[in-house]
Amino acid sequence: MTRTQTLLLPMDLDAVAAASLFEVLSTMVGHDVTIDGSRVEQIGGLCLQILLAAVSTWKVDGAVLEFTNLSLDLVAGLELLGVRPQYFLERETSQ
Amino acid sequence: MAAIRQTFFQECEEQLAELESGLLAMEAGDSDSETVNAVFRAVHSIKGGAGAFSLEDLVRFAHVFETALDHVRAGRLAATPEVLKIKLRAADILADLVRAARDGTEVDDNRCRALADELRALDPNGGVEKEDDLSDLNFQPVLVHFDGLDDDDEPAAFSAPEHVFSIKFKPRPSLYAKANEAALLLRELSALGRMQVKCDASDLPLLSELDPEGAYLTWEIELTTDKDEAAIREVFEFVAWDCDLDIEMPGADAASDIDDDLSALLARVRASADEGPQAEAVVGDASFGVADETSNEPALASAPVVALPSKQAPNKAAAEVDAKSAAPTIRVDLDRVDRLINLVGELVINQAMLSQRVMEAGLARASAVAVGLDELEQLTREIQDSVMAIRAQPVKSVFQRMPRLVREIAAMTGKSVRLVTEGEATEVDKTVIERLADPLTHMIRNAIDHGLESPEKRLATGKHEEGLVKLSALHRSGRIVIEVSDDGAGINRPRVKAIAIEKGLIAPDVILSDEEIDNLIFLPGFSTASEISDISGRGVGMDVVKRSIQALGGRISITSRPGHGSTFTMSLPLTLAVLDGMVVTVAQQTLVVPLTAIVETLQPKAADVHGMGDNARVISIRNKFTPLIDVGRELSYRNSAADPLACVALLVETEGGGRSALLVDAIQGQRQVVIKSLEANYRHVQGIAAATILGDGRVALILDVDAVVASSRAEPGFYDNALAAVG
């Protein structure tokens, strides 16, 4: 049984944050991860695609990726970008 | 976000420069469509970016300005001098609004309103747009619907008919690299009407194959709006080069393989359909379902928590591709460049040390090591030149601030002034450019306030009522020369001399050449202004300008012809990082004299040296007496006067064009040295400009030639005696 790692997202998921988000998530591939979105105040296109790619990657790997505590700003940001927050809140488990 | 904002404001400055230069070109009669479009684009880009950051004051003014420019662009309004004057003032206010937004300050609202009214009054149809008409510029995000259109969305009476647009927007990586953001564009788009967005991630790879700076998402947007297609394109105009954009109004475009009548009919049928397609956000082929209840399993106590930092520096500089230029450019943090310059400076010093050690070891010049060192020296020079070139910038960034200054001073003085600039592309180190702005500003003020006559006086003397101020830059002998000239009355020498005597700056009976009288205006405390004006008499005299230029290692001189005007000439080093110098010895101390100041070197002969008063001496060079300055005494290295016959004299030219001979013990040779600030590492030393590290590791001081000459002149009795000898 693997330990669940928790990733606390920063306030600004903007273009500047994309590189570090990608880096950190890449190191977590294969592990069970909980992503905490409680602090997020804004999200941009680059970070959105990294999070979406993470969902697909975890699905392929069969590990658990769970999103939790999505802030209201994050929810609004996802909606603006055409993604329903439920997509992230849907718990992905191993097949 | 802060980084993106910073980039936005940097780009605003570029757009403002484009705007002003375009308007000035139009004022000069160049009203071709390319110039007019460039001017329009500049304001439009600022407006677009400002909208993304919800800078409403800026957006509102830019909108009014843009509308006025559009009249010119569409040929509805002629670009007359009066119209362009209003637009140039509008450009000034737009610049103020940009800087106020950047610095968190305020711009006088009355100024903005007054000029906005003037811009609206330019409407050739006479339809003055009320401020209320700008309600469409509210950049508050509009609620995004995901459940189809509301049934009660009845258009208001008399409102424009609504259209349903299908928009496909796919950013390219360059969009993000230029610090633009898809989310901000979508937010701006949502302000135009009701919007449904679908995010298509079908091109998105797995994390292992993903480029974090790539662009994989496409947004399909359905926008219901009473605006036209142009309004939608406006949102994307400043990223037009960096995305694929498809805008369709269903039924608006006819299929090519059916006849027009049928397609028109189909279009009407489609347009009459009330219901737009139900949009559903999808990721790849996955539909979003309703969330399951997430279980609340407690995480293991020992489970690590990773918190991403709020901000991290991007690990790659944002690439910037200028659409108008084939050469790609990148923005690099100045600190990185400075660090590189410092490292190259260290490399130069180490290379010099190595060369010296090899010479001391007695290796033959033809040896392989010596030849290799020569090649290393050349390579080091080339690296240094290349690194310096990175920091080099055209003086345009300073020159482009001056037209506004000229307009303001002309308005304050009631004078009519035309500014002509030349050599804007001349490059110089960024540090020099930054420190040029203040002295140049003062000199331009001075040229208009004191140099140019009133229009009435000009007409009375047969001149054109419009005065000319010329600002030019060029490279000469490894330095940059900047000239500020005017075609005014020239220096009133009798008055200047009288004021200098009255203020006790010179003796009443001193005989001065025209050049020396002209240079009196650089003396501290000198002012020809009978009363302090708001323009050039702000307690800042030309002596401050001169000190600023000297602090940059530069010289300033003046030439004037009564009735024809004056020319101030500044000669500055291209960089403050390296210096070509003459290494000399004075009282066992090693000094570096900037090569640019040295005219020639000579061995004094007994017949040529003459005593003047108690301490001063002059040397006759080609039958002309030149003050002979003992550097050792001036710097207090020794108390007794050096024997000129056992020394070497360096004939130097000072900023006023005057010449002096500096007495040093011996010359060691010429060398390029890396300049190290003495103030930053120690403190200011009178007569010393900076320091350097020599090849043998010793610190050598770099002489401030002008300061040494000035301090020798300050000795009592020297000025009068020396000049009397010359006379």
XYZ file of N, CA and C in Angstrom, chain B residues 32 39 56 62 113 127 140 161 235 246 277 285 289 330 344 357 404 407 419 440 446 458 469 572 592 611 616 662 680:
87
model
N 0.627 57.677 -44.381
C 0.270 56.476 -45.147
C -0.461 55.491 -44.238
N -0.417 53.339 -35.461
C -0.875 54.203 -34.369
C -2.144 53.626 -33.741
N -9.835 50.082 -15.622
C -10.977 50.697 -16.298
C -10.720 52.115 -16.790
N -8.610 54.945 -23.506
C -8.079 54.325 -24.728
C -9.187 54.088 -25.737
N -10.953 63.882 -18.674
C -12.293 64.167 -19.190
C -12.247 65.242 -20.270
N -21.679 63.165 -33.806
C -22.285 62.362 -32.740
C -21.306 62.201 -31.610
N -16.142 43.413 -15.750
C -16.510 42.446 -14.734
C -16.860 41.137 -15.427
N -29.803 43.748 -32.593
C -30.156 42.327 -32.689
C -28.987 41.457 -32.222
N -10.972 41.575 -29.229
C -10.518 40.892 -28.010
C -9.221 40.149 -28.279
N -10.925 31.088 -35.246
C -11.987 30.888 -36.239
C -13.259 31.489 -35.687
N -26.823 25.531 -30.002
C -26.500 24.156 -29.603
C -26.141 24.098 -28.126
N -12.395 12.659 -24.851
C -13.691 12.071 -25.137
C -14.484 11.811 -23.855
N -19.129 13.968 -15.522
C -20.297 13.461 -14.804
C -20.482 14.226 -13.520
N 14.713 37.824 -27.252
C 14.239 37.295 -25.982
C 14.389 38.376 -24.923
N 32.534 38.242 -16.941
C 33.455 38.517 -18.051
C 34.531 39.496 -17.592
N 51.943 36.893 -15.418
C 52.721 35.814 -14.780
C 53.610 35.110 -15.810
N 7.337 64.976 -26.033
C 6.315 65.410 -25.081
C 6.837 66.592 -24.262
N 6.641 69.683 -26.259
C 5.262 70.188 -26.352
C 4.874 70.943 -25.074
N 10.850 69.902 -32.869
C 11.983 69.059 -32.436
C 12.355 68.113 -33.571
N 19.568 65.409 -20.299
C 18.976 65.759 -21.599
C 17.704 66.572 -21.415
N 16.287 74.030 -21.275
C 17.135 75.218 -21.355
C 17.140 75.794 -22.773
N 11.445 86.364 -33.198
C 11.997 85.601 -34.343
C 11.543 86.221 -35.658
N 14.700 72.881 -32.407
C 15.594 72.235 -31.444
C 15.969 70.888 -32.053
N 30.258 60.846 -24.404
C 30.133 59.877 -23.310
C 30.753 58.540 -23.693
N 45.405 55.026 -13.554
C 44.964 54.834 -14.938
C 44.316 56.136 -15.402
N 57.085 79.242 -14.401
C 56.360 79.347 -13.139
C 55.331 80.463 -13.221
N 51.686 77.670 -9.297
C 51.272 77.258 -10.637
C 52.396 77.312 -11.653
N 49.020 67.172 -17.690
C 49.128 66.484 -16.406
C 50.530 65.919 -16.264
N 30.973 52.336 -4.436
C 30.263 51.147 -3.952
C 31.132 50.310 -3.027
